[in-house]
Tab-separated table of C-alpha atoms in Angstrom:
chain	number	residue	atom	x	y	z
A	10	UNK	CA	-11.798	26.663	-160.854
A	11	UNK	CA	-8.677	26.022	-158.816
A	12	UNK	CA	-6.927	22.575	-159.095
A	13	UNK	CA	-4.952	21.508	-156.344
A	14	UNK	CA	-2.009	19.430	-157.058
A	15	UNK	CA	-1.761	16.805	-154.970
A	16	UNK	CA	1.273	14.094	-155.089
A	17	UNK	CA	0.210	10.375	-155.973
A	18	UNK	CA	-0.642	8.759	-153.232
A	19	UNK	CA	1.297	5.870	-152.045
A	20	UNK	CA	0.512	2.201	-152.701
A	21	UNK	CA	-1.515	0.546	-150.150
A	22	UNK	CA	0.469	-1.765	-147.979
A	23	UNK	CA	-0.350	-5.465	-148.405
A	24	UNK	CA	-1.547	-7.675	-145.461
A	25	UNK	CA	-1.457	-11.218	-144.967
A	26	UNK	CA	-5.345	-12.361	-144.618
A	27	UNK	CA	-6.075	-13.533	-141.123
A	28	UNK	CA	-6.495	-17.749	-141.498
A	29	UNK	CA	-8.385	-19.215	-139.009
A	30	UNK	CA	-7.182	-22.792	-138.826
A	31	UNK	CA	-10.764	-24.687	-137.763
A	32	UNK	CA	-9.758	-28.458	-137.102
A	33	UNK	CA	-6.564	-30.011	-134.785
A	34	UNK	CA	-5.915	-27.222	-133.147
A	35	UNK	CA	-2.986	-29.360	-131.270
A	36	UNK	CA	-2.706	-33.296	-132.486
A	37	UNK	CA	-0.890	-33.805	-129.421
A	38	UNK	CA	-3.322	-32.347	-127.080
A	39	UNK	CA	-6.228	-34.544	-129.020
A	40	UNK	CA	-3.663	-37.868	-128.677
A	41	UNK	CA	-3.240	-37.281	-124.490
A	42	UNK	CA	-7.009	-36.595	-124.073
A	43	UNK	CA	-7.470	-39.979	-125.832
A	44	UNK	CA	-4.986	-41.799	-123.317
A	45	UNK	CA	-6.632	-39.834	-120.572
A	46	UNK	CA	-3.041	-38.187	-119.870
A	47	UNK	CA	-2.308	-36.553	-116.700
A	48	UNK	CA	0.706	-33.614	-116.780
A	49	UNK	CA	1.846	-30.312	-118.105
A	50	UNK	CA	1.274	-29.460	-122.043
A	51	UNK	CA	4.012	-26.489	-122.976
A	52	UNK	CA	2.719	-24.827	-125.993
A	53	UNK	CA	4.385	-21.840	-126.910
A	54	UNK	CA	1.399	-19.465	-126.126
A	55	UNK	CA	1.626	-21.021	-122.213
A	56	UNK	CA	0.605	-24.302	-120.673
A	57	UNK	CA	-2.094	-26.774	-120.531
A	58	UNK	CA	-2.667	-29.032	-117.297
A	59	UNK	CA	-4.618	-31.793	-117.902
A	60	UNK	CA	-5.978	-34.118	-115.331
A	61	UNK	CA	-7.170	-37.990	-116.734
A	62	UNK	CA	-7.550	-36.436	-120.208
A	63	UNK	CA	-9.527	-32.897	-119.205
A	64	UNK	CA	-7.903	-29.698	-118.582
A	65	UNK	CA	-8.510	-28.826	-115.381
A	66	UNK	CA	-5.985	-24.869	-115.216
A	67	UNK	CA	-4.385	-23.357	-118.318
A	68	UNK	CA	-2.016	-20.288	-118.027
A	69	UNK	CA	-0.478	-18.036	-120.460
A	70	UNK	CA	1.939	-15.404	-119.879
A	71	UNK	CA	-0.691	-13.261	-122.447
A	72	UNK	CA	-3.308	-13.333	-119.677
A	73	UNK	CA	-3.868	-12.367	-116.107
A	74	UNK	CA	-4.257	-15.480	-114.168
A	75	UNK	CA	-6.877	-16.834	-111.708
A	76	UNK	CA	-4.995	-15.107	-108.710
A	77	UNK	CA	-5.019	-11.589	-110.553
A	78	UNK	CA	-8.975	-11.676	-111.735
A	79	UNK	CA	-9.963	-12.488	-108.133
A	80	UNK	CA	-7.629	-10.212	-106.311
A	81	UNK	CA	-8.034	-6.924	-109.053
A	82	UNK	CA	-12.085	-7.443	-108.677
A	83	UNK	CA	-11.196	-7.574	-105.169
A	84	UNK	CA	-13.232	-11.148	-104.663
A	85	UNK	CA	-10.204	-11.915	-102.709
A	86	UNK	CA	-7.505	-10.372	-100.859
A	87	UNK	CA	-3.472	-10.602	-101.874
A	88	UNK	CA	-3.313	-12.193	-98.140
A	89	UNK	CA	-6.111	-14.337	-98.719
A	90	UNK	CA	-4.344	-15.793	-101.710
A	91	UNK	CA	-1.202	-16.056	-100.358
A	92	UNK	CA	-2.037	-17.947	-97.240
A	93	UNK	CA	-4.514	-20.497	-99.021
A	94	UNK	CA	-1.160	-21.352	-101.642
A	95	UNK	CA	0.923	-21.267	-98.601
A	96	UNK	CA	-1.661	-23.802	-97.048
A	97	UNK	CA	-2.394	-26.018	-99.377
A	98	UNK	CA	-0.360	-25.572	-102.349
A	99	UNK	CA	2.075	-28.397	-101.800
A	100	UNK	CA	-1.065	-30.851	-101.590
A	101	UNK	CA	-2.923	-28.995	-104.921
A	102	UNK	CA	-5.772	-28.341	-103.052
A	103	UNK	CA	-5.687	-24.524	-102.948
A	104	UNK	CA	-9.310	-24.206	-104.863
A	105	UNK	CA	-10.685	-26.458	-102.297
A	106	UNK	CA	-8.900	-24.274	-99.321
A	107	UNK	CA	-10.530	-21.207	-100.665
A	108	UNK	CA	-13.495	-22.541	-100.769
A	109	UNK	CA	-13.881	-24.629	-96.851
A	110	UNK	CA	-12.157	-21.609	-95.649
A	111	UNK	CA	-14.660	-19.134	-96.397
A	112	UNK	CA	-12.837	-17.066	-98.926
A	113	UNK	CA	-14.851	-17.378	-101.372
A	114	UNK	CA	-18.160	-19.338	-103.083
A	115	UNK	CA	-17.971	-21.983	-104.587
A	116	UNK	CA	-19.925	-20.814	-108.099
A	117	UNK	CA	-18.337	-17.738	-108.093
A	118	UNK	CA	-14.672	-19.437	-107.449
A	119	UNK	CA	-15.649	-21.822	-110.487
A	120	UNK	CA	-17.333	-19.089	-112.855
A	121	UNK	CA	-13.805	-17.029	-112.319
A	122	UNK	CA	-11.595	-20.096	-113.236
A	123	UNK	CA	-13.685	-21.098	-115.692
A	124	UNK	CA	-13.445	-17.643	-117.622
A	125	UNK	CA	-9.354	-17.981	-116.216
A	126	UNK	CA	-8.875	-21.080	-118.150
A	127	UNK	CA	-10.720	-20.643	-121.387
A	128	UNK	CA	-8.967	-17.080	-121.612
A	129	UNK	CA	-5.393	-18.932	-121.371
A	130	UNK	CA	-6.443	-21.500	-123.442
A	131	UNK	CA	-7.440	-19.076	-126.201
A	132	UNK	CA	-3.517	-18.142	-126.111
A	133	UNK	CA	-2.286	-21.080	-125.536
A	134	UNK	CA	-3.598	-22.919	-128.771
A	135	UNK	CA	-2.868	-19.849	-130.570
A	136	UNK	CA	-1.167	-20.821	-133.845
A	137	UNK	CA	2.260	-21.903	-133.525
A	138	UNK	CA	5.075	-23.653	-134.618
A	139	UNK	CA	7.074	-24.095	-131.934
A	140	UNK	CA	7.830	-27.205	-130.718
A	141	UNK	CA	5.544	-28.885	-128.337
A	142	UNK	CA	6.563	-30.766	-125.085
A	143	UNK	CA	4.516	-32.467	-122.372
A	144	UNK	CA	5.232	-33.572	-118.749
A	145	UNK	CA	3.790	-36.912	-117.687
A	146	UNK	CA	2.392	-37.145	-114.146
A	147	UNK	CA	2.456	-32.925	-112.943
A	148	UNK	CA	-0.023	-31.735	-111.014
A	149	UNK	CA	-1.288	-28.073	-110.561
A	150	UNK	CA	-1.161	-26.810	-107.091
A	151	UNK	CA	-5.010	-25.280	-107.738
A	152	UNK	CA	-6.469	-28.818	-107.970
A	153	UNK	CA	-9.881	-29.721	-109.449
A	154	UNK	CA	-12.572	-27.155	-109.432
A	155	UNK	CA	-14.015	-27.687	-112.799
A	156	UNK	CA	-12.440	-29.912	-115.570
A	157	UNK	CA	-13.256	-29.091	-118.813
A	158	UNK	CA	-13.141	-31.601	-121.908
A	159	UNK	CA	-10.568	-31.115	-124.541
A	160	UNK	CA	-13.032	-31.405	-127.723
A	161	UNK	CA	-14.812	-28.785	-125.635
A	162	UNK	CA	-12.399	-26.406	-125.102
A	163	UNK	CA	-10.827	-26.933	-128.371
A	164	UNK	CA	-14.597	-25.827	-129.900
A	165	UNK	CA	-14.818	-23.028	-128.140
A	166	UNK	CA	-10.811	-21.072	-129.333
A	167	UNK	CA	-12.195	-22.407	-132.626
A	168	UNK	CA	-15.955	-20.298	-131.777
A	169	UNK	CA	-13.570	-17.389	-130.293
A	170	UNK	CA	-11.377	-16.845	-133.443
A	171	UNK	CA	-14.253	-16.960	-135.385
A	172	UNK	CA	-15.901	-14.424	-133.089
A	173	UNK	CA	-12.661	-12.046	-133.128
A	174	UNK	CA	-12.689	-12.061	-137.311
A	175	UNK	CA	-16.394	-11.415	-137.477
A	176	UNK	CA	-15.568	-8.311	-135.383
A	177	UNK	CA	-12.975	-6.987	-137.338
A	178	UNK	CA	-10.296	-9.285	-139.380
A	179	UNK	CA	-7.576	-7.285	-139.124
A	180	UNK	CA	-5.197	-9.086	-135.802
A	181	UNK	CA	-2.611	-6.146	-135.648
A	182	UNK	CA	-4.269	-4.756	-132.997
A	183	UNK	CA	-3.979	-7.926	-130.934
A	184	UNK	CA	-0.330	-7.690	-129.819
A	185	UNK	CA	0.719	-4.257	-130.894
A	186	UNK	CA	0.811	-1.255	-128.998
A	187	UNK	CA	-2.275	1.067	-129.548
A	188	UNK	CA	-3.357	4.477	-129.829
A	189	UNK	CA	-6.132	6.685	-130.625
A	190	UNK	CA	-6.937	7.720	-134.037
A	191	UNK	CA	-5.626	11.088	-134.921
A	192	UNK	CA	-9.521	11.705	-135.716
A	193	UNK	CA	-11.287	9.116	-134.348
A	194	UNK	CA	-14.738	8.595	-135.665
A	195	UNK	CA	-18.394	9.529	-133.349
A	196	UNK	CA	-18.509	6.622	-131.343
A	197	UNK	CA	-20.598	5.730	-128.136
A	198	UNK	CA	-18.754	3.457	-126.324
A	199	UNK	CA	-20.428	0.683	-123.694
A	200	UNK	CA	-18.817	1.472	-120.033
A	201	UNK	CA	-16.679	-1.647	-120.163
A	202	UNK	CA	-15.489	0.082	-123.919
A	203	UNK	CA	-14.660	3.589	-122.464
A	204	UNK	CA	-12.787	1.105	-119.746
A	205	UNK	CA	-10.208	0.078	-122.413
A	206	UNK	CA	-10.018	3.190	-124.186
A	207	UNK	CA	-8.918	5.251	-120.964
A	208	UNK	CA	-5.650	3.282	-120.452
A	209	UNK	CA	-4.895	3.528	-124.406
A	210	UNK	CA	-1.193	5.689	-124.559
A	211	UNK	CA	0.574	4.823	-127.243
A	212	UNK	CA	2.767	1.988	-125.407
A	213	UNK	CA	0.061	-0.423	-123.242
A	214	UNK	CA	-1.260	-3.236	-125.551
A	215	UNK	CA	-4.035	-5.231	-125.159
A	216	UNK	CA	-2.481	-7.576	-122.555
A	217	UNK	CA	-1.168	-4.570	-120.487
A	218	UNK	CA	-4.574	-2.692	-120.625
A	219	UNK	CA	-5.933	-6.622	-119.519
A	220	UNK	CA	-3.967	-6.750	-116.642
A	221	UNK	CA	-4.197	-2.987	-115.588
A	222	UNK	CA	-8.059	-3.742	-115.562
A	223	UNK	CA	-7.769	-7.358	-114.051
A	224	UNK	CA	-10.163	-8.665	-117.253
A	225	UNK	CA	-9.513	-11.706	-119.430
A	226	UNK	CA	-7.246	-10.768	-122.007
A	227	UNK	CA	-10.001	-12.415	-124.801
A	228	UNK	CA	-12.278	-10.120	-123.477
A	229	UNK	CA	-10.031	-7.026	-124.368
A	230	UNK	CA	-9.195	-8.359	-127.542
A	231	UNK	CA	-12.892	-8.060	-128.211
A	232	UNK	CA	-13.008	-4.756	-127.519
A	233	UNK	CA	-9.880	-3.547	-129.101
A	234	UNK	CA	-11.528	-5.018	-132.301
A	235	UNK	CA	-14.929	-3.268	-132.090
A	236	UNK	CA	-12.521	0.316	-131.081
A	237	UNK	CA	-10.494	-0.607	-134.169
A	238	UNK	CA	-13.766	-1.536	-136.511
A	239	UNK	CA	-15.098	1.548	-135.533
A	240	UNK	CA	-12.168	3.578	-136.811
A	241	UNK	CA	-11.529	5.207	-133.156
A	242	UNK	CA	-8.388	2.851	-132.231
A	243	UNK	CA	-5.109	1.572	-133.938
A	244	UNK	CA	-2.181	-0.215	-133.639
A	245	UNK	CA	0.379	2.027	-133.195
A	246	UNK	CA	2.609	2.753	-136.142
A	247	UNK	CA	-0.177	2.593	-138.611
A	248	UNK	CA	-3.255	4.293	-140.016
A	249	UNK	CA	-1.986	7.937	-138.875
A	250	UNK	CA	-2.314	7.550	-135.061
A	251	UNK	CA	-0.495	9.419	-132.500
A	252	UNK	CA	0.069	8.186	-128.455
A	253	UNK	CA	-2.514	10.441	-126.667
A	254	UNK	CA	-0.127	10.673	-124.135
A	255	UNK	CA	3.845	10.469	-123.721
A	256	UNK	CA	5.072	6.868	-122.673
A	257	UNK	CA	5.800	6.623	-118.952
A	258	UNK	CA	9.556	5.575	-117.980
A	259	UNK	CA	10.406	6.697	-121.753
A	260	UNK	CA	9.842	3.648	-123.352
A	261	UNK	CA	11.551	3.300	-126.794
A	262	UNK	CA	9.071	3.069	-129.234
A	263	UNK	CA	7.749	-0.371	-130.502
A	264	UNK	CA	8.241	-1.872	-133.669
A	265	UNK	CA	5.474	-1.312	-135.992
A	266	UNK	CA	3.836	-4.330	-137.247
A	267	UNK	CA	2.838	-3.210	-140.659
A	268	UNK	CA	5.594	-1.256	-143.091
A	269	UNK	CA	4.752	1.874	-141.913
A	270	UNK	CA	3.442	4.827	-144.624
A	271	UNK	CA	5.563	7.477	-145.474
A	272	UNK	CA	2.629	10.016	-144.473
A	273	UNK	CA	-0.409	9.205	-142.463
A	274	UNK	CA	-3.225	9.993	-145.885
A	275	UNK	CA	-6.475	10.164	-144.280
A	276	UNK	CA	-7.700	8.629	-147.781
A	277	UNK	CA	-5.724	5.657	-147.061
A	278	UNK	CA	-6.651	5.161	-143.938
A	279	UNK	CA	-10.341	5.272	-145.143
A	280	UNK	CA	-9.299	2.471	-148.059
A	281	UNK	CA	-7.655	0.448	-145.820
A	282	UNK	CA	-10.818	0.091	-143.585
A	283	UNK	CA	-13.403	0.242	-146.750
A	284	UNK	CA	-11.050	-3.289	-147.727
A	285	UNK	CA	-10.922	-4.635	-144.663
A	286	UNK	CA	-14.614	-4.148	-143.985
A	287	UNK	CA	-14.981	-5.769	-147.433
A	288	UNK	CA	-13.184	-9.064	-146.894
A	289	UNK	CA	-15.092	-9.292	-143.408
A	290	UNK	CA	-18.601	-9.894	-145.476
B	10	UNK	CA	-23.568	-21.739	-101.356
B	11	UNK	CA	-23.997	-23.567	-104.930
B	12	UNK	CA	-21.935	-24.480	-107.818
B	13	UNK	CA	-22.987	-23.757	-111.366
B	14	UNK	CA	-24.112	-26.684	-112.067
B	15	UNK	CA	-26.727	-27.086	-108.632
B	16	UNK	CA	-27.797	-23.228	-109.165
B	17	UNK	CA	-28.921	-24.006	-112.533
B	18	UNK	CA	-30.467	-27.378	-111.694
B	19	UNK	CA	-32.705	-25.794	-108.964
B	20	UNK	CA	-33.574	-23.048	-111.881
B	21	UNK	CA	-34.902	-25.485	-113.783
B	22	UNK	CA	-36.454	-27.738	-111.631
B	23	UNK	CA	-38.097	-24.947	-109.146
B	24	UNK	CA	-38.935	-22.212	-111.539
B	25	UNK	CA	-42.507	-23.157	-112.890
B	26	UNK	CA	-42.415	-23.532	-116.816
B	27	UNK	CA	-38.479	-23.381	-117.015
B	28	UNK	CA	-37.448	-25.300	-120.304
B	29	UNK	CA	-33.963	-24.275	-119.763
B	30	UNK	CA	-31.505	-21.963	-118.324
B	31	UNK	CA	-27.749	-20.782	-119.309
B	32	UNK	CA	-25.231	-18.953	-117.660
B	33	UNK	CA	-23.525	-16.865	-120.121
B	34	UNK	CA	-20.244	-13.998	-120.607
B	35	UNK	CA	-21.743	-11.653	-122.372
B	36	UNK	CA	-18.257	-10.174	-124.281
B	37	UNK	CA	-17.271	-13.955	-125.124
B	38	UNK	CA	-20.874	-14.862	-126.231
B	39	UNK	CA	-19.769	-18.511	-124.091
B	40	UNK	CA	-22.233	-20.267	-121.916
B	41	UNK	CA	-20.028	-21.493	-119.094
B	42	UNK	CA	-23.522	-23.523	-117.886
B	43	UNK	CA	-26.581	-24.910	-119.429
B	44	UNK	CA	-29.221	-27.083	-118.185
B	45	UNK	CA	-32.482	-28.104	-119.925
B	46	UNK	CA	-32.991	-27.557	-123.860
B	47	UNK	CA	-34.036	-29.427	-126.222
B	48	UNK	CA	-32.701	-30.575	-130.151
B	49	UNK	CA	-34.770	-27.991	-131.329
B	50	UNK	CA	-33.634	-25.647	-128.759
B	51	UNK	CA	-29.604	-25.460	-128.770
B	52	UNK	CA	-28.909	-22.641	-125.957
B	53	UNK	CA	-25.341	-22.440	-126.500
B	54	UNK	CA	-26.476	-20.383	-129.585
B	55	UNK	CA	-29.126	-18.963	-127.636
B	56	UNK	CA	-26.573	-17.688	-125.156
B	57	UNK	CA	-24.213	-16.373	-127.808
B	58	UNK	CA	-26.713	-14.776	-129.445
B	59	UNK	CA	-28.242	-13.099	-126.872
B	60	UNK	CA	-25.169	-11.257	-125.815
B	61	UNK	CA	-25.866	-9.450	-128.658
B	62	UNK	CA	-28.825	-8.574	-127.291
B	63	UNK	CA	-27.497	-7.116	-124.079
B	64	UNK	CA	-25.078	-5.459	-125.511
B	65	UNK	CA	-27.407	-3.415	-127.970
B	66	UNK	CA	-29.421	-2.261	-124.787
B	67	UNK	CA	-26.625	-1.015	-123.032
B	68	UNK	CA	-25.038	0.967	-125.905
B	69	UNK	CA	-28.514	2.683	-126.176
B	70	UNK	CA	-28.405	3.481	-122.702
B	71	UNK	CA	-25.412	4.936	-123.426
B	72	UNK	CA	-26.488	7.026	-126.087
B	73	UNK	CA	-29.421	7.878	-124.046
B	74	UNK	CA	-26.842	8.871	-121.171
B	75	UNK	CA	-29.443	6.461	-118.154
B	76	UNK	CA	-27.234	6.160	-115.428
B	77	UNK	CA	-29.115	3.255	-114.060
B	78	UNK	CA	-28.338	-0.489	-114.487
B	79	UNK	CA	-29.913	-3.454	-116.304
B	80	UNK	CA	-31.886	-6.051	-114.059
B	81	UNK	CA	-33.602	-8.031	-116.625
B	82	UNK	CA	-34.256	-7.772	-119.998
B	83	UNK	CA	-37.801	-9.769	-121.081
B	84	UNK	CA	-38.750	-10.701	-124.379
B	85	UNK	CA	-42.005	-12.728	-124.745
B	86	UNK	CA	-42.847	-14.742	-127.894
B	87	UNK	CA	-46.340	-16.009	-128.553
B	88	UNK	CA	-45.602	-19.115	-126.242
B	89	UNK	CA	-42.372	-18.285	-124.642
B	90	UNK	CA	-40.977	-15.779	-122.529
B	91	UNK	CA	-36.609	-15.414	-122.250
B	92	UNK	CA	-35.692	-13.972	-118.993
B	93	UNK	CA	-32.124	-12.194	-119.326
B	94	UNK	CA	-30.678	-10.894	-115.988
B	95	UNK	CA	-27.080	-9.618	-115.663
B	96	UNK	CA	-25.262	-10.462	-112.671
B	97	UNK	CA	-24.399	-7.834	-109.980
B	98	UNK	CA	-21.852	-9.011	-107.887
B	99	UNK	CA	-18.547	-8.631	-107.744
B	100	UNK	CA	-17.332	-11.619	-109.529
B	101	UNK	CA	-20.307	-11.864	-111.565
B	102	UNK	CA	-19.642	-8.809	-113.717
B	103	UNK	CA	-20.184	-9.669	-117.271
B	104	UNK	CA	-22.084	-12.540	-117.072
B	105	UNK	CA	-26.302	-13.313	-117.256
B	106	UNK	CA	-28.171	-15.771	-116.740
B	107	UNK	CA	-30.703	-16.720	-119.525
B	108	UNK	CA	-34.454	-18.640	-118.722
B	109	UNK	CA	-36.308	-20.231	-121.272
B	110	UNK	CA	-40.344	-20.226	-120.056
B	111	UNK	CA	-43.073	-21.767	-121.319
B	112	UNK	CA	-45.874	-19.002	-121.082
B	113	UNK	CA	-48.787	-21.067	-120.752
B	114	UNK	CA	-47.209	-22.385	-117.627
B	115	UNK	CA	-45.479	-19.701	-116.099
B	116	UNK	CA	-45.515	-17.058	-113.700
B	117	UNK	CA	-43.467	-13.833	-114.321
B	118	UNK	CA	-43.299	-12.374	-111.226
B	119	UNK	CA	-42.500	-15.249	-109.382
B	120	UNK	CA	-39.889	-16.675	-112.010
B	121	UNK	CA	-38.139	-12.941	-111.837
B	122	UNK	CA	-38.157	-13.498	-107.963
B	123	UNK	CA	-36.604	-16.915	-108.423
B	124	UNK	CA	-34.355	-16.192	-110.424
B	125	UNK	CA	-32.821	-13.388	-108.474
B	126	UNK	CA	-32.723	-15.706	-105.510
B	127	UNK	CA	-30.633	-18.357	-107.925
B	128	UNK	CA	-27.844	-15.298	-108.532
B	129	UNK	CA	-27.565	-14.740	-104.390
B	130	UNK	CA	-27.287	-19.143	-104.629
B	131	UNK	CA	-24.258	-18.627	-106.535
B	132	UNK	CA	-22.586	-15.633	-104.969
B	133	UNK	CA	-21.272	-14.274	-107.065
């Protein structure tokens, strides 16, 4: 019998458990919709507009906005856009211009700012603690198309994290660059998966590969965590990955966001999803 | 040309047997519509659940390598049938629409027809 000596292996790194904060997501943003506020809410994570207490646009520099999902699914021409914001902007009636004009339906212009809004939002009331400012009396130059309730969109980031941490609870893959796992598991992947997957190179992160693909960034997110459950996807600088492809423009490389190991153990990789599969039951 | 709201009001008022009607992302599991329901019958949970659903059938086309799309996906219960059919257009991709029937009452065909003619409402 041969023994193979092998050298301990390392200690596994130790994570911070995802929280998922479930009540008063923003105090503030629960006091204005009380006073039926009209104005600008700067969070950290982007900004809220709210309109006699509902928020009628939310934007987040994390997520393509309304302009980009309409023009990238080619709903709408650049043109298009840029002639309905020169029209009407000043007056904040550019949803309404869109729609008289013929540009576009009116369901389908709502159905893309809803998903728009509730995607920013997601960001936006991400957990921060950053201080918090609002702007009585600002308007946004989209105008009303479809206001949504504050207790209703707070329910829904609530229903979202949730969502994300029954997928995998693990969030480094949410903001770190990602690659492809040196061995990546047997995995049939849905079209909109394989989607994702294709513009994974070591430097895009989720938010790049969102805005290459003109989805909602909580959409990606989604599928970054089911590529990452499934062992085939990583953030990079951990678990043994390597970029699939060399960066474009030379990038430096990012910062990894977990102390990275001194060699990439295929054992610890396994561990490390065995635990967090574990603490997702 | 409809909103969301309208579209889904004419489901459920000219669809014979409708009890309700969502219109649902199927990665988010959100209903950004509902009309119709009941206390017993909560179809924001219906919608999120169902993208399950949807997205089991199209991984197994995927394993099965069938190049074709999903129109509907039908699943009858003793007395109900749910009507799932994922939107086409442009602007729709991702989403479904979600009927609630009441079998005794309804008719299939024509709710499938209807249905279909609701998604072209929207334009999506």
């Amino acid at each position: 019998m041969t023994t193979v000596r092998m050298p301990s292996p390392p200690p596994l790194p130790l994570r911070q458990r995802a929280q998922i904060p479930s009540a008063g997501l923003s105090p503030m943003l629960d006091r204005l919709a009380g006073e039926r506020a009209t104005g600008v809410l700067m969070r950290e994570g982007g900004m809220l507009y709210l309109s006699e207490g509902q928020v009628v646009y939310a934007e987040s520099p994390a997520t393509p906005g309304l302009d980009a999902l309409l023009i990238t699914r080619g709903t709408l021409d650049a043109d298009g856009w840029r002639e309905a914001v020169a029209q009407a902007g000043a007056r904040q009636r550019v949803g309404r211009f869109l729609v008289d004009s013929g540009r576009i339906g009116e369901g389908a212009l709502e159905l893309c700012h809803l998903g728009a809004l509730y995607d920013a939002a997601y960001f936006v009331l991400g957990p921060s603690s950053a201080p918090v400012h609002f702007r009585y009396g600002e308007a946004h130059w989209l105008g009303p198309v479809h206001p949504v309730p504050v207790a209703a969109l707070e329910r829904e980031t609530v229903r979202r994290r949730e969502l994300l941490h029954g997928i995998w609870p693990d969030p480094a893959t949410d903001e770190a660059p990602l690659v492809r796992a040196a061995r990546p598991a047997k995995l049939t992947v849905t079209p909109r998966q394989s989607a994702v997957l294709d513009r994974i190179d070591g430097v895009r992160t989720a938010a790049d590969i969102s805005r290459a693909l003109g989805r909602p960034a909580f959409h990606t997110l989604v599928d970054v965590r089911r590529l990452a459950a499934a062992g085939v996807i990583a953030p990079s600088g951990v678990g043994g990955g390597r970029p699939s492809a060399e960066p474009a423009g030379g990038g430096t490389s990012p910062a990894p966001t977990e102390p990275t190991l001194p060699h990439a153990d295929p054992h610890i990789t396994l561990l490390k999803r065995l635990r967090d599969a574990l603490e997702a039951l | 040309m409809a909103n969301t709201e309208t579209a889904l009001k004419e489901a459920l008022a000219s669809i014979e047997g409708a009890t309700g009607v969502a219109l649902v992302d199927y990665t988010s599991g959100m209903a950004l519509g509902t009309m119709g329901g009941s206390k017993s019958f909560d179809l924001t949970v219906a919608a999120a659940g169902n993208t399950d659903v949807v997205r089991a059938k199209l991984r197994t086309m995927e394993h099965l390598g069938l190049k074709g799309q999903i129109e509907d996906i039908l699943i009858t219960l003793n007395d109900q049938y749910h009507l799932i059919r994922l939107l086409t257009g442009r602007g729709g991709n991702g989403l479904f629409l979600y009927l609630v029937l009441d079998s005794k009452r309804a008719n299939l065909a024509m709710a499938r027809h209807q249905l279909k003619k609701i998604e072209e409402d929207l334009e999506v």
